[in-house]
């Protein structure tokens, strides 16, 4: 007989396991799924190119964010972590996938950039002690394309991570699938019925403002479409959002 539920974390873990029977980007095997995704680096995946997000460059150019301590969630091969490091941030970048972290570390070595890459689950870091090295709270938490791969119940953990790790006056920046352009528009409950995330969740502007209410919205817009020759990454099927935690 199982009587395993005592805390909110126990409930969240139980809900994670609802996705386990189906290989997807959110299961016990998620790291393997993403490792396979990154195995062939020559695939024409737009975010495989070593270009920073156009919105991140724009925040830096306009002085909306200033160097400090940055945490990147789901950093993949590190294109934004490297840009932040070159702008003078002290960067910790986390990803589930060993293949992504290995690729990111190679890029950092080639660029001579000092980034602290960590392979692991952002939620385990948040509840463990290693987030303390090299020291939160962070002046910037950056997420390009990780949040929309999380199941609905993990928004609770995600908000808790922001509450714990974002410094007063610090910024949270997000890019995620825009409803009507990319991602699944099924209602939250439907993902549990299917045990699948359908390739990622779409969000409306209103849903993002609601989920991250408590933070002040600095800018929320669609990402600009960047042409292939651009030094920046830009896909119009994504939202870009910059929020600030009041001091
Ligand atoms: C769409 S990719 C984006 C990668 C990178 N941010 C970029 O834009 O180049 C999403 C990334 O989130 C990572 N990821 C998903 N869930 C995660 C979790 N719970 N903890 C850490 N990383 C996670 C995946 O391994 C994957 O590399």
PDB file of C-alpha atoms and ligand atoms in Angstrom:
ATOM      1  CA  UNK A   1       0.000   0.000   0.000  1.00  0.00           C
ATOM      2  CA  UNK A   2       1.402   3.447  -0.991  1.00  0.00           C
ATOM      3  CA  UNK A   3       0.797   6.411   1.292  1.00  0.00           C
ATOM      4  CA  UNK A   4       3.488   8.672  -0.184  1.00  0.00           C
ATOM      5  CA  UNK A   5       1.838  12.083  -0.211  1.00  0.00           C
ATOM      6  CA  UNK A   6       2.766  14.325   2.692  1.00  0.00           C
ATOM      7  CA  UNK A   7       4.059  17.565   1.100  1.00  0.00           C
ATOM      8  CA  UNK A   8       3.418  19.735  -1.949  1.00  0.00           C
ATOM      9  CA  UNK A   9       6.662  18.375  -3.412  1.00  0.00           C
ATOM     10  CA  UNK A  10       5.267  14.841  -3.091  1.00  0.00           C
ATOM     11  CA  UNK A  11       2.196  15.917  -5.105  1.00  0.00           C
ATOM     12  CA  UNK A  12       4.355  17.575  -7.781  1.00  0.00           C
ATOM     13  CA  UNK A  13       6.492  14.448  -8.085  1.00  0.00           C
ATOM     14  CA  UNK A  14       3.387  12.289  -8.385  1.00  0.00           C
ATOM     15  CA  UNK A  15       2.153  14.574 -11.177  1.00  0.00           C
ATOM     16  CA  UNK A  16       5.553  14.394 -12.922  1.00  0.00           C
ATOM     17  CA  UNK A  17       5.173  10.628 -12.937  1.00  0.00           C
ATOM     18  CA  UNK A  18       1.854  10.888 -14.778  1.00  0.00           C
ATOM     19  CA  UNK A  19       3.984  11.744 -17.818  1.00  0.00           C
ATOM     20  CA  UNK A  20       6.466   8.933 -17.304  1.00  0.00           C
ATOM     21  CA  UNK A  21       4.881   6.210 -19.450  1.00  0.00           C
ATOM     22  CA  UNK A  22       5.315   8.293 -22.594  1.00  0.00           C
ATOM     23  CA  UNK A  23       8.762   9.406 -23.734  1.00  0.00           C
ATOM     24  CA  UNK A  24       8.518  13.173 -23.998  1.00  0.00           C
ATOM     25  CA  UNK A  25      10.472  16.255 -23.041  1.00  0.00           C
ATOM     26  CA  UNK A  26       9.118  16.017 -19.511  1.00  0.00           C
ATOM     27  CA  UNK A  27       9.570  12.547 -18.064  1.00  0.00           C
ATOM     28  CA  UNK A  28      12.085  10.710 -15.983  1.00  0.00           C
ATOM     29  CA  UNK A  29      13.912  10.288 -19.327  1.00  0.00           C
ATOM     30  CA  UNK A  30      13.853  13.949 -20.352  1.00  0.00           C
ATOM     31  CA  UNK A  31      17.641  14.272 -20.247  1.00  0.00           C
ATOM     32  CA  UNK A  32      17.930  11.336 -22.683  1.00  0.00           C
ATOM     33  CA  UNK A  33      15.299  12.897 -24.928  1.00  0.00           C
ATOM     34  CA  UNK A  34      17.244  16.173 -25.076  1.00  0.00           C
ATOM     35  CA  UNK A  35      20.583  14.360 -25.492  1.00  0.00           C
ATOM     36  CA  UNK A  36      19.200  12.694 -28.628  1.00  0.00           C
ATOM     37  CA  UNK A  37      17.916  16.064 -29.788  1.00  0.00           C
ATOM     38  CA  UNK A  38      21.421  17.568 -29.537  1.00  0.00           C
ATOM     39  CA  UNK A  39      23.287  14.494 -30.869  1.00  0.00           C
ATOM     40  CA  UNK A  40      23.547  15.793 -34.445  1.00  0.00           C
ATOM     41  CA  UNK A  41      24.796  19.367 -34.209  1.00  0.00           C
ATOM     42  CA  UNK A  42      24.523  19.879 -37.976  1.00  0.00           C
ATOM     43  CA  UNK A  43      20.704  19.698 -37.964  1.00  0.00           C
ATOM     44  CA  UNK A  44      19.055  22.947 -39.127  1.00  0.00           C
ATOM     45  CA  UNK A  45      17.524  23.759 -35.741  1.00  0.00           C
ATOM     46  CA  UNK A  46      17.360  27.577 -35.519  1.00  0.00           C
ATOM     47  CA  UNK A  47      18.628  27.766 -31.938  1.00  0.00           C
ATOM     48  CA  UNK A  48      21.629  25.533 -32.681  1.00  0.00           C
ATOM     49  CA  UNK A  49      23.321  28.582 -34.226  1.00  0.00           C
ATOM     50  CA  UNK A  50      25.630  30.372 -31.793  1.00  0.00           C
ATOM     51  CA  UNK A  51      23.581  33.589 -31.863  1.00  0.00           C
ATOM     52  CA  UNK A  52      22.064  35.359 -28.865  1.00  0.00           C
ATOM     53  CA  UNK A  53      18.369  36.220 -28.700  1.00  0.00           C
ATOM     54  CA  UNK A  54      17.600  39.554 -30.348  1.00  0.00           C
ATOM     55  CA  UNK A  55      15.600  40.647 -27.291  1.00  0.00           C
ATOM     56  CA  UNK A  56      18.529  39.943 -24.972  1.00  0.00           C
ATOM     57  CA  UNK A  57      20.814  42.070 -27.151  1.00  0.00           C
ATOM     58  CA  UNK A  58      18.167  44.769 -27.200  1.00  0.00           C
ATOM     59  CA  UNK A  59      17.836  44.776 -23.372  1.00  0.00           C
ATOM     60  CA  UNK A  60      21.609  45.165 -23.118  1.00  0.00           C
ATOM     61  CA  UNK A  61      21.818  47.872 -25.786  1.00  0.00           C
ATOM     62  CA  UNK A  62      19.039  49.886 -24.144  1.00  0.00           C
ATOM     63  CA  UNK A  63      20.458  49.492 -20.643  1.00  0.00           C
ATOM     64  CA  UNK A  64      17.302  47.688 -19.428  1.00  0.00           C
ATOM     65  CA  UNK A  65      19.551  45.137 -17.709  1.00  0.00           C
ATOM     66  CA  UNK A  66      23.001  45.773 -16.310  1.00  0.00           C
ATOM     67  CA  UNK A  67      25.846  43.357 -15.476  1.00  0.00           C
ATOM     68  CA  UNK A  68      25.510  41.410 -12.260  1.00  0.00           C
ATOM     69  CA  UNK A  69      24.855  37.785 -11.360  1.00  0.00           C
ATOM     70  CA  UNK A  70      22.828  35.861 -13.946  1.00  0.00           C
ATOM     71  CA  UNK A  71      21.194  32.437 -13.860  1.00  0.00           C
ATOM     72  CA  UNK A  72      20.125  30.856 -17.140  1.00  0.00           C
ATOM     73  CA  UNK A  73      17.474  28.129 -16.968  1.00  0.00           C
ATOM     74  CA  UNK A  74      17.624  25.445 -19.691  1.00  0.00           C
ATOM     75  CA  UNK A  75      20.649  27.043 -21.351  1.00  0.00           C
ATOM     76  CA  UNK A  76      21.074  24.397 -24.098  1.00  0.00           C
ATOM     77  CA  UNK A  77      24.331  24.900 -26.008  1.00  0.00           C
ATOM     78  CA  UNK A  78      24.916  28.200 -24.241  1.00  0.00           C
ATOM     79  CA  UNK A  79      24.365  30.872 -26.890  1.00  0.00           C
ATOM     80  CA  UNK A  80      22.734  33.339 -24.465  1.00  0.00           C
ATOM     81  CA  UNK A  81      24.977  32.482 -21.506  1.00  0.00           C
ATOM     82  CA  UNK A  82      27.995  33.399 -23.644  1.00  0.00           C
ATOM     83  CA  UNK A  83      26.454  36.722 -24.648  1.00  0.00           C
ATOM     84  CA  UNK A  84      25.726  37.527 -21.008  1.00  0.00           C
ATOM     85  CA  UNK A  85      29.289  36.637 -20.014  1.00  0.00           C
ATOM     86  CA  UNK A  86      30.684  38.887 -22.747  1.00  0.00           C
ATOM     87  CA  UNK A  87      28.491  41.716 -21.410  1.00  0.00           C
ATOM     88  CA  UNK A  88      30.142  41.338 -17.996  1.00  0.00           C
ATOM     89  CA  UNK A  89      27.648  39.131 -16.150  1.00  0.00           C
ATOM     90  CA  UNK A  90      28.823  36.413 -13.774  1.00  0.00           C
ATOM     91  CA  UNK A  91      26.815  33.563 -15.298  1.00  0.00           C
ATOM     92  CA  UNK A  92      25.539  30.257 -13.939  1.00  0.00           C
ATOM     93  CA  UNK A  93      23.810  28.258 -16.667  1.00  0.00           C
ATOM     94  CA  UNK A  94      21.837  25.070 -16.051  1.00  0.00           C
ATOM     95  CA  UNK A  95      20.516  22.374 -18.368  1.00  0.00           C
ATOM     96  CA  UNK A  96      19.232  18.823 -17.935  1.00  0.00           C
ATOM     97  CA  UNK A  97      21.101  17.478 -20.943  1.00  0.00           C
ATOM     98  CA  UNK A  98      24.753  16.418 -20.625  1.00  0.00           C
ATOM     99  CA  UNK A  99      25.086  16.769 -24.441  1.00  0.00           C
ATOM    100  CA  UNK A 100      23.895  20.383 -24.305  1.00  0.00           C
ATOM    101  CA  UNK A 101      26.229  21.212 -21.436  1.00  0.00           C
ATOM    102  CA  UNK A 102      29.205  19.572 -23.195  1.00  0.00           C
ATOM    103  CA  UNK A 103      28.481  21.640 -26.315  1.00  0.00           C
ATOM    104  CA  UNK A 104      28.067  24.825 -24.265  1.00  0.00           C
ATOM    105  CA  UNK A 105      31.355  24.196 -22.448  1.00  0.00           C
ATOM    106  CA  UNK A 106      33.148  23.716 -25.779  1.00  0.00           C
ATOM    107  CA  UNK A 107      31.754  27.006 -27.044  1.00  0.00           C
ATOM    108  CA  UNK A 108      32.785  28.774 -23.844  1.00  0.00           C
ATOM    109  CA  UNK A 109      36.328  27.377 -24.103  1.00  0.00           C
ATOM    110  CA  UNK A 110      36.600  28.535 -27.716  1.00  0.00           C
ATOM    111  CA  UNK A 111      35.315  31.993 -26.790  1.00  0.00           C
ATOM    112  CA  UNK A 112      37.482  32.184 -23.677  1.00  0.00           C
ATOM    113  CA  UNK A 113      34.325  32.879 -21.663  1.00  0.00           C
ATOM    114  CA  UNK A 114      34.013  32.090 -17.969  1.00  0.00           C
ATOM    115  CA  UNK A 115      30.554  30.570 -17.470  1.00  0.00           C
ATOM    116  CA  UNK A 116      29.667  28.155 -14.690  1.00  0.00           C
ATOM    117  CA  UNK A 117      27.677  25.432 -16.486  1.00  0.00           C
ATOM    118  CA  UNK A 118      25.748  22.964 -14.398  1.00  0.00           C
ATOM    119  CA  UNK A 119      24.072  19.798 -15.665  1.00  0.00           C
ATOM    120  CA  UNK A 120      20.853  19.154 -13.765  1.00  0.00           C
ATOM    121  CA  UNK A 121      17.169  19.820 -13.232  1.00  0.00           C
ATOM    122  CA  UNK A 122      16.416  23.453 -12.433  1.00  0.00           C
ATOM    123  CA  UNK A 123      13.967  22.373  -9.728  1.00  0.00           C
ATOM    124  CA  UNK A 124      16.400  20.115  -7.946  1.00  0.00           C
ATOM    125  CA  UNK A 125      18.933  22.941  -7.938  1.00  0.00           C
ATOM    126  CA  UNK A 126      16.331  25.259  -6.515  1.00  0.00           C
ATOM    127  CA  UNK A 127      15.576  22.984  -3.597  1.00  0.00           C
ATOM    128  CA  UNK A 128      19.173  21.900  -3.048  1.00  0.00           C
ATOM    129  CA  UNK A 129      22.194  23.796  -1.912  1.00  0.00           C
ATOM    130  CA  UNK A 130      24.190  24.112  -5.146  1.00  0.00           C
ATOM    131  CA  UNK A 131      22.208  27.156  -6.257  1.00  0.00           C
ATOM    132  CA  UNK A 132      24.178  28.902  -3.557  1.00  0.00           C
ATOM    133  CA  UNK A 133      27.362  28.624  -5.670  1.00  0.00           C
ATOM    134  CA  UNK A 134      28.519  31.060  -6.872  1.00  0.00           C
ATOM    135  CA  UNK A 135      25.712  32.676  -5.006  1.00  0.00           C
ATOM    136  CA  UNK A 136      22.155  33.721  -5.568  1.00  0.00           C
ATOM    137  CA  UNK A 137      20.145  35.779  -5.418  1.00  0.00           C
ATOM    138  CA  UNK A 138      20.521  36.642  -9.079  1.00  0.00           C
ATOM    139  CA  UNK A 139      20.163  40.031 -10.734  1.00  0.00           C
ATOM    140  CA  UNK A 140      18.922  38.333 -13.897  1.00  0.00           C
ATOM    141  CA  UNK A 141      17.175  35.023 -14.458  1.00  0.00           C
ATOM    142  CA  UNK A 142      17.015  34.205 -18.153  1.00  0.00           C
ATOM    143  CA  UNK A 143      14.962  31.491 -19.858  1.00  0.00           C
ATOM    144  CA  UNK A 144      14.843  31.027 -23.600  1.00  0.00           C
ATOM    145  CA  UNK A 145      12.606  28.099 -24.479  1.00  0.00           C
ATOM    146  CA  UNK A 146      12.643  26.035 -21.281  1.00  0.00           C
ATOM    147  CA  UNK A 147       9.455  27.193 -19.542  1.00  0.00           C
ATOM    148  CA  UNK A 148       7.136  26.134 -22.384  1.00  0.00           C
ATOM    149  CA  UNK A 149       8.420  22.551 -22.070  1.00  0.00           C
ATOM    150  CA  UNK A 150       7.319  22.276 -18.443  1.00  0.00           C
ATOM    151  CA  UNK A 151       4.036  20.629 -17.429  1.00  0.00           C
ATOM    152  CA  UNK A 152       1.437  22.984 -15.933  1.00  0.00           C
ATOM    153  CA  UNK A 153       1.958  21.909 -12.290  1.00  0.00           C
ATOM    154  CA  UNK A 154       5.658  22.821 -12.504  1.00  0.00           C
ATOM    155  CA  UNK A 155       4.678  26.507 -12.832  1.00  0.00           C
ATOM    156  CA  UNK A 156       4.321  26.305  -9.059  1.00  0.00           C
ATOM    157  CA  UNK A 157       7.965  25.215  -8.733  1.00  0.00           C
ATOM    158  CA  UNK A 158       9.046  27.747 -11.345  1.00  0.00           C
ATOM    159  CA  UNK A 159       7.417  30.653  -9.500  1.00  0.00           C
ATOM    160  CA  UNK A 160       8.919  29.402  -6.246  1.00  0.00           C
ATOM    161  CA  UNK A 161      12.342  29.348  -7.912  1.00  0.00           C
ATOM    162  CA  UNK A 162      11.895  32.974  -9.002  1.00  0.00           C
ATOM    163  CA  UNK A 163      10.734  33.948  -5.512  1.00  0.00           C
ATOM    164  CA  UNK A 164      13.781  32.324  -3.978  1.00  0.00           C
ATOM    165  CA  UNK A 165      16.489  33.157  -6.481  1.00  0.00           C
ATOM    166  CA  UNK A 166      15.630  36.562  -7.991  1.00  0.00           C
ATOM    167  CA  UNK A 167      17.153  39.520  -6.166  1.00  0.00           C
ATOM    168  CA  UNK A 168      14.958  42.491  -5.225  1.00  0.00           C
ATOM    169  CA  UNK A 169      15.211  44.876  -8.199  1.00  0.00           C
ATOM    170  CA  UNK A 170      16.374  41.947 -10.369  1.00  0.00           C
ATOM    171  CA  UNK A 171      14.992  41.004 -13.782  1.00  0.00           C
ATOM    172  CA  UNK A 172      13.412  37.854 -15.169  1.00  0.00           C
ATOM    173  CA  UNK A 173      13.457  37.441 -18.952  1.00  0.00           C
ATOM    174  CA  UNK A 174      11.549  34.760 -20.837  1.00  0.00           C
ATOM    175  CA  UNK A 175      10.996  33.649 -24.401  1.00  0.00           C
ATOM    176  CA  UNK A 176       8.243  31.108 -24.990  1.00  0.00           C
ATOM    177  CA  UNK A 177       5.775  29.821 -27.581  1.00  0.00           C
ATOM    178  CA  UNK A 178       3.093  32.319 -28.578  1.00  0.00           C
ATOM    179  CA  UNK A 179      -0.470  30.988 -28.849  1.00  0.00           C
ATOM    180  CA  UNK A 180      -1.692  31.089 -32.417  1.00  0.00           C
ATOM    181  CA  UNK A 181       1.840  30.710 -33.757  1.00  0.00           C
ATOM    182  CA  UNK A 182       3.534  27.755 -32.032  1.00  0.00           C
ATOM    183  CA  UNK A 183       2.885  25.249 -29.266  1.00  0.00           C
ATOM    184  CA  UNK A 184      -0.133  23.336 -28.056  1.00  0.00           C
ATOM    185  CA  UNK A 185      -3.246  25.292 -27.096  1.00  0.00           C
ATOM    186  CA  UNK A 186      -4.879  22.374 -25.283  1.00  0.00           C
ATOM    187  CA  UNK A 187      -6.195  23.328 -21.832  1.00  0.00           C
ATOM    188  CA  UNK A 188      -3.907  22.476 -18.922  1.00  0.00           C
ATOM    189  CA  UNK A 189      -5.997  19.482 -17.795  1.00  0.00           C
ATOM    190  CA  UNK A 190      -5.758  17.828 -21.226  1.00  0.00           C
ATOM    191  CA  UNK A 191      -1.992  17.256 -20.912  1.00  0.00           C
ATOM    192  CA  UNK A 192      -2.617  15.024 -17.895  1.00  0.00           C
ATOM    193  CA  UNK A 193      -5.263  13.036 -19.752  1.00  0.00           C
ATOM    194  CA  UNK A 194      -2.802  12.398 -22.580  1.00  0.00           C
ATOM    195  CA  UNK A 195       0.382  11.983 -20.460  1.00  0.00           C
ATOM    196  CA  UNK A 196       2.072  14.125 -23.117  1.00  0.00           C
ATOM    197  CA  UNK A 197       3.083  17.740 -23.572  1.00  0.00           C
ATOM    198  CA  UNK A 198       2.518  17.779 -27.326  1.00  0.00           C
ATOM    199  CA  UNK A 199       5.878  19.391 -28.088  1.00  0.00           C
ATOM    200  CA  UNK A 200       5.411  22.337 -25.738  1.00  0.00           C
ATOM    201  CA  UNK A 201       2.721  24.651 -24.415  1.00  0.00           C
ATOM    202  CA  UNK A 202       1.509  27.825 -26.098  1.00  0.00           C
ATOM    203  CA  UNK A 203       0.927  30.922 -23.965  1.00  0.00           C
ATOM    204  CA  UNK A 204      -1.120  34.055 -24.513  1.00  0.00           C
ATOM    205  CA  UNK A 205       0.138  37.462 -23.419  1.00  0.00           C
ATOM    206  CA  UNK A 206      -2.590  37.553 -20.736  1.00  0.00           C
ATOM    207  CA  UNK A 207      -1.622  34.121 -19.392  1.00  0.00           C
ATOM    208  CA  UNK A 208       2.010  35.203 -19.002  1.00  0.00           C
ATOM    209  CA  UNK A 209       0.995  38.383 -17.182  1.00  0.00           C
ATOM    210  CA  UNK A 210      -1.238  36.301 -14.911  1.00  0.00           C
ATOM    211  CA  UNK A 211       1.299  33.541 -14.214  1.00  0.00           C
ATOM    212  CA  UNK A 212       4.022  36.062 -13.422  1.00  0.00           C
ATOM    213  CA  UNK A 213       1.778  38.554 -11.615  1.00  0.00           C
ATOM    214  CA  UNK A 214       3.688  39.902  -8.674  1.00  0.00           C
ATOM    215  CA  UNK A 215       6.497  40.909 -11.030  1.00  0.00           C
ATOM    216  CA  UNK A 216       6.359  44.214 -12.904  1.00  0.00           C
ATOM    217  CA  UNK A 217       6.214  43.900 -16.667  1.00  0.00           C
ATOM    218  CA  UNK A 218       8.924  45.988 -18.330  1.00  0.00           C
ATOM    219  CA  UNK A 219       8.317  44.791 -21.888  1.00  0.00           C
ATOM    220  CA  UNK A 220       6.240  42.015 -23.417  1.00  0.00           C
ATOM    221  CA  UNK A 221       6.279  41.661 -27.193  1.00  0.00           C
ATOM    222  CA  UNK A 222       6.767  39.148 -29.981  1.00  0.00           C
ATOM    223  CA  UNK A 223      10.315  38.323 -30.907  1.00  0.00           C
ATOM    224  CA  UNK A 224      11.525  40.033 -34.048  1.00  0.00           C
ATOM    225  CA  UNK A 225      12.083  37.878 -37.104  1.00  0.00           C
ATOM    226  CA  UNK A 226      15.818  37.912 -37.755  1.00  0.00           C
ATOM    227  CA  UNK A 227      17.012  37.041 -41.284  1.00  0.00           C
ATOM    228  CA  UNK A 228      19.460  34.132 -41.731  1.00  0.00           C
ATOM    229  CA  UNK A 229      22.475  36.467 -42.053  1.00  0.00           C
ATOM    230  CA  UNK A 230      21.695  38.310 -38.823  1.00  0.00           C
ATOM    231  CA  UNK A 231      24.116  37.927 -35.915  1.00  0.00           C
ATOM    232  CA  UNK A 232      21.056  37.556 -33.652  1.00  0.00           C
ATOM    233  CA  UNK A 233      18.427  34.861 -33.172  1.00  0.00           C
ATOM    234  CA  UNK A 234      14.838  35.919 -33.785  1.00  0.00           C
ATOM    235  CA  UNK A 235      11.671  33.886 -34.429  1.00  0.00           C
ATOM    236  CA  UNK A 236       8.280  35.628 -34.456  1.00  0.00           C
ATOM    237  CA  UNK A 237       6.446  32.586 -33.036  1.00  0.00           C
ATOM    238  CA  UNK A 238       7.926  33.418 -29.628  1.00  0.00           C
ATOM    239  CA  UNK A 239       6.975  35.894 -26.927  1.00  0.00           C
ATOM    240  CA  UNK A 240       9.780  37.823 -25.333  1.00  0.00           C
ATOM    241  CA  UNK A 241       9.057  39.142 -21.860  1.00  0.00           C
ATOM    242  CA  UNK A 242      11.089  41.154 -19.399  1.00  0.00           C
ATOM    243  CA  UNK A 243       9.808  41.444 -15.821  1.00  0.00           C
ATOM    244  CA  UNK A 244      11.295  43.167 -12.801  1.00  0.00           C
ATOM    245  CA  UNK A 245      11.011  42.233  -9.165  1.00  0.00           C
ATOM    246  CA  UNK A 246      10.308  45.348  -7.158  1.00  0.00           C
ATOM    247  CA  UNK A 247      13.110  46.395  -4.890  1.00  0.00           C
TER     248      UNK A 247
HETATM  249  C1  LIG B   1      14.189  24.508 -26.547  1.00  0.00           C
HETATM  250  S1  LIG B   1      15.647  24.145 -25.678  1.00  0.00           S
HETATM  251  C2  LIG B   1      16.368  25.760 -25.537  1.00  0.00           C
HETATM  252  C3  LIG B   1      17.847  25.756 -25.266  1.00  0.00           C
HETATM  253  C4  LIG B   1      18.500  27.134 -25.100  1.00  0.00           C
HETATM  254  N1  LIG B   1      17.849  27.907 -24.056  1.00  0.00           N
HETATM  255  C5  LIG B   1      18.487  27.918 -26.382  1.00  0.00           C
HETATM  256  O1  LIG B   1      17.550  28.692 -26.589  1.00  0.00           O
HETATM  257  O2  LIG B   1      19.415  27.765 -27.188  1.00  0.00           O
HETATM  258  C6  LIG B   1      15.046  23.821 -24.031  1.00  0.00           C
HETATM  259  C7  LIG B   1      16.144  23.376 -23.083  1.00  0.00           C
HETATM  260  O3  LIG B   1      15.590  23.272 -21.761  1.00  0.00           O
HETATM  261  C8  LIG B   1      16.218  22.179 -21.108  1.00  0.00           C
HETATM  262  N2  LIG B   1      15.344  21.764 -19.999  1.00  0.00           N
HETATM  263  C9  LIG B   1      14.055  21.350 -20.064  1.00  0.00           C
HETATM  264  N3  LIG B   1      13.586  21.070 -18.826  1.00  0.00           N
HETATM  265  C10 LIG B   1      14.593  21.334 -17.953  1.00  0.00           C
HETATM  266  C11 LIG B   1      14.740  21.228 -16.529  1.00  0.00           C
HETATM  267  N4  LIG B   1      13.726  20.800 -15.757  1.00  0.00           N
HETATM  268  N5  LIG B   1      15.919  21.579 -15.978  1.00  0.00           N
HETATM  269  C12 LIG B   1      16.955  22.000 -16.759  1.00  0.00           C
HETATM  270  N6  LIG B   1      16.878  22.109 -18.108  1.00  0.00           N
HETATM  271  C13 LIG B   1      15.721  21.783 -18.702  1.00  0.00           C
HETATM  272  C14 LIG B   1      16.400  21.134 -22.197  1.00  0.00           C
HETATM  273  O4  LIG B   1      17.394  20.194 -21.888  1.00  0.00           O
HETATM  274  C15 LIG B   1      16.743  22.018 -23.411  1.00  0.00           C
HETATM  275  O5  LIG B   1      18.139  22.139 -23.584  1.00  0.00           O
END
